[in-house]
CSV table of N, CA and C in Angstrom, one decimal:
chain,number,residue,atom,x,y,z
A,955,UNK,N,118.8,112.1,68.1
A,955,UNK,CA,117.6,111.6,67.6
A,955,UNK,C,116.4,112.2,68.3
A,956,UNK,N,116.5,112.6,69.6
A,956,UNK,CA,115.4,113.2,70.3
A,956,UNK,C,115.2,114.6,69.9
A,957,UNK,N,116.1,115.3,69.3
A,957,UNK,CA,115.9,116.6,68.9
A,957,UNK,C,115.4,116.7,67.4
A,958,UNK,N,115.4,115.6,66.7
A,958,UNK,CA,114.9,115.6,65.3
A,958,UNK,C,113.4,115.8,65.3
A,959,UNK,N,113.0,116.3,64.1
A,959,UNK,CA,111.5,116.4,63.9
A,959,UNK,C,111.0,115.0,63.6
A,960,UNK,N,109.7,115.0,63.6
A,960,UNK,CA,109.0,113.7,63.3
A,960,UNK,C,109.3,113.3,61.8
A,961,UNK,N,109.3,114.2,60.9
A,961,UNK,CA,109.7,113.9,59.5
A,961,UNK,C,111.1,113.3,59.4
A,962,UNK,N,112.0,113.9,60.1
A,962,UNK,CA,113.4,113.4,60.0
A,962,UNK,C,113.5,112.0,60.6
A,963,UNK,N,112.8,111.7,61.6
A,963,UNK,CA,112.8,110.4,62.2
A,963,UNK,C,112.2,109.4,61.3
A,964,UNK,N,111.1,109.8,60.6
A,964,UNK,CA,110.5,108.9,59.6
A,964,UNK,C,111.4,108.5,58.5
A,965,UNK,N,112.2,109.5,58.0
A,965,UNK,CA,113.1,109.3,56.9
A,965,UNK,C,114.2,108.3,57.3
A,966,UNK,N,114.7,108.5,58.5
A,966,UNK,CA,115.8,107.6,59.0
A,966,UNK,C,115.2,106.2,59.1
A,967,UNK,N,114.0,106.0,59.8
A,967,UNK,CA,113.4,104.7,60.0
A,967,UNK,C,113.1,104.1,58.6
A,968,UNK,N,112.6,104.8,57.7
A,968,UNK,CA,112.3,104.3,56.4
A,968,UNK,C,113.5,103.8,55.7
A,969,UNK,N,114.6,104.6,55.8
A,969,UNK,CA,115.9,104.2,55.2
A,969,UNK,C,116.4,102.9,55.9
A,970,UNK,N,116.3,102.8,57.2
A,970,UNK,CA,116.8,101.6,57.9
A,970,UNK,C,116.0,100.4,57.5
A,971,UNK,N,114.7,100.5,57.3
A,971,UNK,CA,113.8,99.4,56.9
A,971,UNK,C,114.2,99.0,55.5
A,972,UNK,N,114.5,100.0,54.6
A,972,UNK,CA,114.8,99.7,53.2
A,972,UNK,C,116.1,98.9,53.1
A,973,UNK,N,117.0,99.2,54.0
A,973,UNK,CA,118.3,98.5,53.9
A,973,UNK,C,118.5,97.3,54.8
A,974,UNK,N,117.4,96.9,55.5
A,974,UNK,CA,117.5,95.8,56.4
A,974,UNK,C,117.2,94.5,55.7
A,975,UNK,N,117.7,93.4,56.2
A,975,UNK,CA,117.5,92.1,55.7
A,975,UNK,C,116.3,91.5,56.3
A,976,UNK,N,115.8,90.4,55.8
A,976,UNK,CA,114.6,89.8,56.4
A,976,UNK,C,114.7,89.4,57.8
A,977,UNK,N,115.9,89.0,58.3
A,977,UNK,CA,116.0,88.7,59.7
A,977,UNK,C,115.9,89.9,60.6
A,978,UNK,N,116.4,91.0,60.2
A,978,UNK,CA,116.3,92.3,60.9
A,978,UNK,C,114.8,92.8,60.9
A,979,UNK,N,114.2,92.6,59.8
A,979,UNK,CA,112.8,93.0,59.7
A,979,UNK,C,111.9,92.2,60.5
A,980,UNK,N,112.2,90.9,60.6
A,980,UNK,CA,111.4,90.0,61.5
A,980,UNK,C,111.6,90.4,62.9
A,981,UNK,N,112.9,90.7,63.3
A,981,UNK,CA,113.2,91.1,64.6
A,981,UNK,C,112.4,92.4,65.0
A,982,UNK,N,112.4,93.3,64.1
A,982,UNK,CA,111.7,94.6,64.3
A,982,UNK,C,110.2,94.4,64.4
A,983,UNK,N,109.7,93.5,63.6
A,983,UNK,CA,108.2,93.2,63.7
A,983,UNK,C,107.9,92.6,65.0
A,984,UNK,N,108.7,91.7,65.5
A,984,UNK,CA,108.5,91.1,66.8
A,984,UNK,C,108.6,92.1,67.9
A,985,UNK,N,109.5,93.0,67.8
A,985,UNK,CA,109.6,94.1,68.8
A,985,UNK,C,108.4,94.9,68.9
A,986,UNK,N,107.9,95.3,67.7
A,986,UNK,CA,106.7,96.2,67.6
A,986,UNK,C,105.5,95.4,68.0
A,987,UNK,N,105.4,94.1,67.7
A,987,UNK,CA,104.2,93.4,68.1
A,987,UNK,C,104.1,93.2,69.6
A,988,UNK,N,105.3,93.1,70.3
A,988,UNK,CA,105.3,93.0,71.8
A,988,UNK,C,104.9,94.4,72.4
A,989,UNK,N,105.3,95.4,71.7
A,989,UNK,CA,105.0,96.8,72.3
A,989,UNK,C,103.6,97.2,71.9
A,990,UNK,N,103.1,96.9,70.7
A,990,UNK,CA,101.8,97.3,70.3
A,990,UNK,C,101.1,96.0,69.7
A,991,UNK,N,100.5,95.2,70.6
A,991,UNK,CA,99.8,94.0,70.1
A,991,UNK,C,98.7,94.3,69.1
A,992,UNK,N,98.6,93.6,68.0
A,992,UNK,CA,97.6,93.8,67.0
A,992,UNK,C,96.3,93.2,67.4
A,993,UNK,N,96.3,92.2,68.2
A,993,UNK,CA,95.0,91.6,68.7
A,993,UNK,C,94.8,91.8,70.1
A,994,UNK,N,93.7,92.4,70.5
A,994,UNK,CA,93.3,92.6,71.9
A,994,UNK,C,92.3,91.6,72.3
A,995,UNK,N,92.3,91.2,73.5
A,995,UNK,CA,91.4,90.2,74.0
A,995,UNK,C,90.1,90.9,74.3
A,996,UNK,N,89.0,90.3,73.9
A,996,UNK,CA,87.7,90.8,74.2
A,996,UNK,C,87.3,90.4,75.6
A,997,UNK,N,87.0,91.3,76.5
A,997,UNK,CA,86.7,91.0,77.9
A,997,UNK,C,85.5,90.1,78.0
A,998,UNK,N,84.5,90.2,77.0
A,998,UNK,CA,83.3,89.4,77.1
A,998,UNK,C,83.6,88.0,76.8
A,999,UNK,N,84.7,87.7,76.2
A,999,UNK,CA,85.1,86.3,76.0
A,999,UNK,C,85.9,85.7,77.1
A,1000,UNK,N,86.4,86.6,77.9
A,1000,UNK,CA,87.3,86.1,79.1
A,1000,UNK,C,86.5,86.0,80.4
A,1001,UNK,N,85.6,87.0,80.6
A,1001,UNK,CA,84.8,87.0,81.8
A,1001,UNK,C,83.6,86.2,81.7
A,1002,UNK,N,83.0,85.8,82.9
A,1002,UNK,CA,81.7,85.1,82.8
A,1002,UNK,C,80.6,86.0,82.3
A,1003,UNK,N,79.6,85.4,81.8
A,1003,UNK,CA,78.5,86.2,81.2
A,1003,UNK,C,77.9,87.1,82.2
A,1004,UNK,N,77.7,86.6,83.4
A,1004,UNK,CA,77.1,87.4,84.5
A,1004,UNK,C,77.9,88.7,84.7
A,1005,UNK,N,79.2,88.6,84.8
A,1005,UNK,CA,80.0,89.7,85.0
A,1005,UNK,C,80.0,90.7,83.8
A,1006,UNK,N,79.9,90.2,82.6
A,1006,UNK,CA,79.8,91.1,81.4
A,1006,UNK,C,78.5,91.9,81.5
A,1007,UNK,N,77.4,91.2,81.8
A,1007,UNK,CA,76.1,91.9,81.9
A,1007,UNK,C,76.1,92.9,83.0
A,1008,UNK,N,76.8,92.6,84.1
A,1008,UNK,CA,76.9,93.6,85.2
A,1008,UNK,C,77.7,94.8,84.7
A,1009,UNK,N,78.8,94.6,84.0
A,1009,UNK,CA,79.5,95.8,83.4
A,1009,UNK,C,78.7,96.6,82.5
A,1010,UNK,N,78.0,95.9,81.6
A,1010,UNK,CA,77.2,96.6,80.6
A,1010,UNK,C,76.0,97.3,81.3
A,1011,UNK,N,75.6,96.9,82.4
A,1011,UNK,CA,74.4,97.5,83.0
A,1011,UNK,C,74.7,98.9,83.5
A,1012,UNK,N,75.9,99.3,83.6
A,1012,UNK,CA,76.3,100.6,84.0
A,1012,UNK,C,76.2,101.6,82.9
A,1013,UNK,N,76.0,101.1,81.6
A,1013,UNK,CA,76.0,102.0,80.5
A,1013,UNK,C,74.6,102.6,80.3
A,1014,UNK,N,74.6,103.8,79.7
A,1014,UNK,CA,73.3,104.4,79.4
A,1014,UNK,C,72.8,103.8,78.1
A,1015,UNK,N,71.5,103.9,77.8
A,1015,UNK,CA,70.9,103.3,76.6
A,1015,UNK,C,71.6,103.6,75.3
A,1016,UNK,N,72.0,104.8,75.1
A,1016,UNK,CA,72.7,105.2,73.8
A,1016,UNK,C,74.0,104.4,73.7
A,1017,UNK,N,74.8,104.3,74.8
A,1017,UNK,CA,76.1,103.5,74.8
A,1017,UNK,C,75.8,102.1,74.6
A,1018,UNK,N,74.7,101.5,75.1
A,1018,UNK,CA,74.4,100.1,74.9
A,1018,UNK,C,74.1,99.8,73.5
A,1019,UNK,N,73.4,100.8,72.8
A,1019,UNK,CA,73.1,100.6,71.4
A,1019,UNK,C,74.4,100.7,70.5
A,1020,UNK,N,75.3,101.5,70.9
A,1020,UNK,CA,76.6,101.5,70.2
A,1020,UNK,C,77.4,100.2,70.4
A,1021,UNK,N,77.4,99.7,71.7
A,1021,UNK,CA,78.1,98.5,71.9
A,1021,UNK,C,77.5,97.3,71.1
A,1022,UNK,N,76.2,97.4,70.9
A,1022,UNK,CA,75.5,96.3,70.1
A,1022,UNK,C,76.0,96.2,68.7
A,1023,UNK,N,76.7,97.3,68.2
A,1023,UNK,CA,77.2,97.3,66.9
A,1023,UNK,C,78.6,96.7,66.8
A,1024,UNK,N,79.2,96.4,67.9
A,1024,UNK,CA,80.6,95.9,67.9
A,1024,UNK,C,80.7,94.5,67.2
A,1025,UNK,N,79.9,93.6,67.7
A,1025,UNK,CA,79.9,92.2,67.2
A,1025,UNK,C,78.6,91.5,67.6
A,1026,UNK,N,78.3,90.3,67.0
A,1026,UNK,CA,77.1,89.6,67.3
A,1026,UNK,C,77.0,89.3,68.8
A,1027,UNK,N,78.1,88.9,69.5
A,1027,UNK,CA,78.0,88.5,70.9
A,1027,UNK,C,77.7,89.7,71.8
A,1028,UNK,N,78.3,90.9,71.5
A,1028,UNK,CA,78.0,92.1,72.2
A,1028,UNK,C,76.5,92.5,72.0
A,1029,UNK,N,76.0,92.3,70.8
A,1029,UNK,CA,74.6,92.6,70.6
A,1029,UNK,C,73.7,91.7,71.4
A,1030,UNK,N,74.1,90.4,71.5
A,1030,UNK,CA,73.3,89.5,72.3
A,1030,UNK,C,73.3,89.9,73.7
A,1031,UNK,N,74.5,90.3,74.2
A,1031,UNK,CA,74.6,90.7,75.7
A,1031,UNK,C,73.9,92.0,75.9
A,1032,UNK,N,74.1,93.0,75.1
A,1032,UNK,CA,73.6,94.4,75.4
A,1032,UNK,C,72.1,94.5,75.2
A,1033,UNK,N,71.5,93.5,74.5
A,1033,UNK,CA,70.0,93.6,74.2
A,1033,UNK,C,69.3,92.6,75.2
A,1034,UNK,N,70.0,92.0,76.1
A,1034,UNK,CA,69.4,91.1,77.0
A,1034,UNK,C,68.4,91.8,78.0
A,1035,UNK,N,67.4,91.0,78.4
A,1035,UNK,CA,66.4,91.6,79.3
A,1035,UNK,C,67.0,91.9,80.7
A,1036,UNK,N,68.1,91.2,81.1
A,1036,UNK,CA,68.7,91.5,82.4
A,1036,UNK,C,69.2,92.9,82.5
A,1037,UNK,N,69.6,93.5,81.3
A,1037,UNK,CA,70.1,94.9,81.3
A,1037,UNK,C,68.9,95.9,81.2
A,1038,UNK,N,68.0,95.6,80.3
A,1038,UNK,CA,66.9,96.6,80.1
A,1038,UNK,C,65.8,96.6,81.1
A,1039,UNK,N,65.5,95.5,81.7
A,1039,UNK,CA,64.4,95.4,82.7
A,1039,UNK,C,64.6,96.5,83.8
A,1040,UNK,N,65.8,96.5,84.5
A,1040,UNK,CA,65.9,97.5,85.5
A,1040,UNK,C,65.8,99.0,85.0
A,1041,UNK,N,66.2,99.2,83.8
A,1041,UNK,CA,66.1,100.6,83.3
A,1041,UNK,C,64.6,100.9,83.1
A,1042,UNK,N,63.8,99.9,82.6
A,1042,UNK,CA,62.4,100.2,82.5
A,1042,UNK,C,61.7,100.3,83.8
A,1043,UNK,N,62.0,99.4,84.7
A,1043,UNK,CA,61.3,99.4,86.0
A,1043,UNK,C,61.6,100.7,86.8
A,1044,UNK,N,62.8,101.3,86.6
A,1044,UNK,CA,63.1,102.6,87.2
A,1044,UNK,C,62.1,103.7,86.9
A,1045,UNK,N,61.5,103.6,85.7
A,1045,UNK,CA,60.5,104.6,85.3
A,1045,UNK,C,59.1,104.0,85.4
A,1046,UNK,N,59.0,102.8,85.9
A,1046,UNK,CA,57.6,102.2,86.1
A,1046,UNK,C,57.0,101.6,84.8
A,1047,UNK,N,57.9,101.4,83.8
A,1047,UNK,CA,57.4,100.8,82.5
A,1047,UNK,C,57.4,99.3,82.6
A,1048,UNK,N,56.3,98.7,82.2
A,1048,UNK,CA,56.2,97.3,82.1
A,1048,UNK,C,55.6,96.9,80.7
A,1049,UNK,N,55.8,95.7,80.3
A,1049,UNK,CA,55.2,95.2,79.0
A,1049,UNK,C,53.7,95.3,79.1
A,1050,UNK,N,53.0,95.6,78.0
A,1050,UNK,CA,51.5,95.6,78.0
A,1050,UNK,C,50.9,94.2,78.0
A,1051,UNK,N,51.7,93.2,77.7
A,1051,UNK,CA,51.3,91.8,77.7
A,1051,UNK,C,52.3,91.0,78.4
A,1052,UNK,N,51.9,89.7,78.7
A,1052,UNK,CA,52.8,88.8,79.4
A,1052,UNK,C,53.6,88.1,78.3
A,1053,UNK,N,54.9,88.4,78.2
A,1053,UNK,CA,55.7,87.8,77.2
A,1053,UNK,C,56.0,86.3,77.5
A,1054,UNK,N,56.1,85.5,76.4
A,1054,UNK,CA,56.4,84.1,76.7
A,1054,UNK,C,57.9,83.9,77.1
A,1055,UNK,N,58.2,82.8,77.6
A,1055,UNK,CA,59.6,82.6,78.1
A,1055,UNK,C,60.6,82.5,76.9
A,1056,UNK,N,60.0,82.2,75.7
A,1056,UNK,CA,60.9,82.1,74.5
A,1056,UNK,C,61.2,83.4,73.8
A,1057,UNK,N,60.4,84.4,74.2
A,1057,UNK,CA,60.6,85.8,73.6
A,1057,UNK,C,61.8,86.5,74.3
A,1058,UNK,N,62.6,87.1,73.4
A,1058,UNK,CA,63.8,87.8,74.0
A,1058,UNK,C,63.7,89.3,73.6
A,1059,UNK,N,64.5,90.0,74.3
A,1059,UNK,CA,64.6,91.5,74.0
A,1059,UNK,C,63.3,92.2,74.3
A,1060,UNK,N,62.4,91.7,75.1
A,1060,UNK,CA,61.1,92.3,75.4
A,1060,UNK,C,61.4,93.7,76.0
A,1061,UNK,N,62.2,93.7,77.0
A,1061,UNK,CA,62.4,94.9,77.8
A,1061,UNK,C,63.1,96.1,77.0
A,1062,UNK,N,63.9,95.7,76.1
A,1062,UNK,CA,64.5,96.8,75.2
A,1062,UNK,C,63.4,97.4,74.4
A,1063,UNK,N,62.5,96.5,73.8
A,1063,UNK,CA,61.4,97.1,73.0
A,1063,UNK,C,60.4,97.9,73.9
A,1064,UNK,N,60.2,97.5,75.1
A,1064,UNK,CA,59.4,98.3,76.0
A,1064,UNK,C,60.1,99.7,76.3
A,1065,UNK,N,61.4,99.7,76.5
A,1065,UNK,CA,62.1,100.9,76.7
A,1065,UNK,C,62.0,101.9,75.5
A,1066,UNK,N,62.3,101.3,74.3
A,1066,UNK,CA,62.3,102.1,73.1
A,1066,UNK,C,60.9,102.6,72.8
A,1067,UNK,N,59.9,101.8,73.0
A,1067,UNK,CA,58.5,102.2,72.7
A,1067,UNK,C,58.1,103.4,73.6
A,1068,UNK,N,58.4,103.3,74.9
A,1068,UNK,CA,58.1,104.4,75.9
A,1068,UNK,C,58.9,105.7,75.6
A,1069,UNK,N,60.1,105.5,75.2
A,1069,UNK,CA,60.9,106.7,74.9
A,1069,UNK,C,60.4,107.4,73.6
A,1070,UNK,N,60.0,106.6,72.6
A,1070,UNK,CA,59.4,107.2,71.4
A,1070,UNK,C,58.0,107.9,71.8
A,1071,UNK,N,57.3,107.3,72.7
A,1071,UNK,CA,56.0,107.9,73.1
A,1071,UNK,C,56.2,109.2,73.8
A,1072,UNK,N,57.3,109.3,74.6
A,1072,UNK,CA,57.6,110.5,75.3
A,1072,UNK,C,58.0,111.6,74.3
A,1073,UNK,N,58.6,111.3,73.2
A,1073,UNK,CA,59.1,112.3,72.2
A,1073,UNK,C,58.1,112.8,71.3
A,1074,UNK,N,56.9,112.1,71.2
A,1074,UNK,CA,55.8,112.6,70.3
A,1074,UNK,C,54.8,113.4,71.1
């Protein structure tokens, strides 16, 4: 079996599956599921929010924007002010106004505004 080509192996496996009964197919599925789990745990649901923010804080802005596209919760985390404020303060960028405590994502907007201003 080790010396066979990939196509030869596929033919044999396909033939075995075709001739197997439901009990053997269930057994095979269980073996494959153990080896290759279909569902992966999202670390942001397992770890505390503070730790997730700490992990995300190591990412560059482009990677943070990509992470924001994964799901709603990742978007919520990656757009938080706790991540974007240090990135802005590193360049000396601050909001032009005093944002209210109910306003969110202020620091990301400050960052994108200043980056766009630099590019023009």
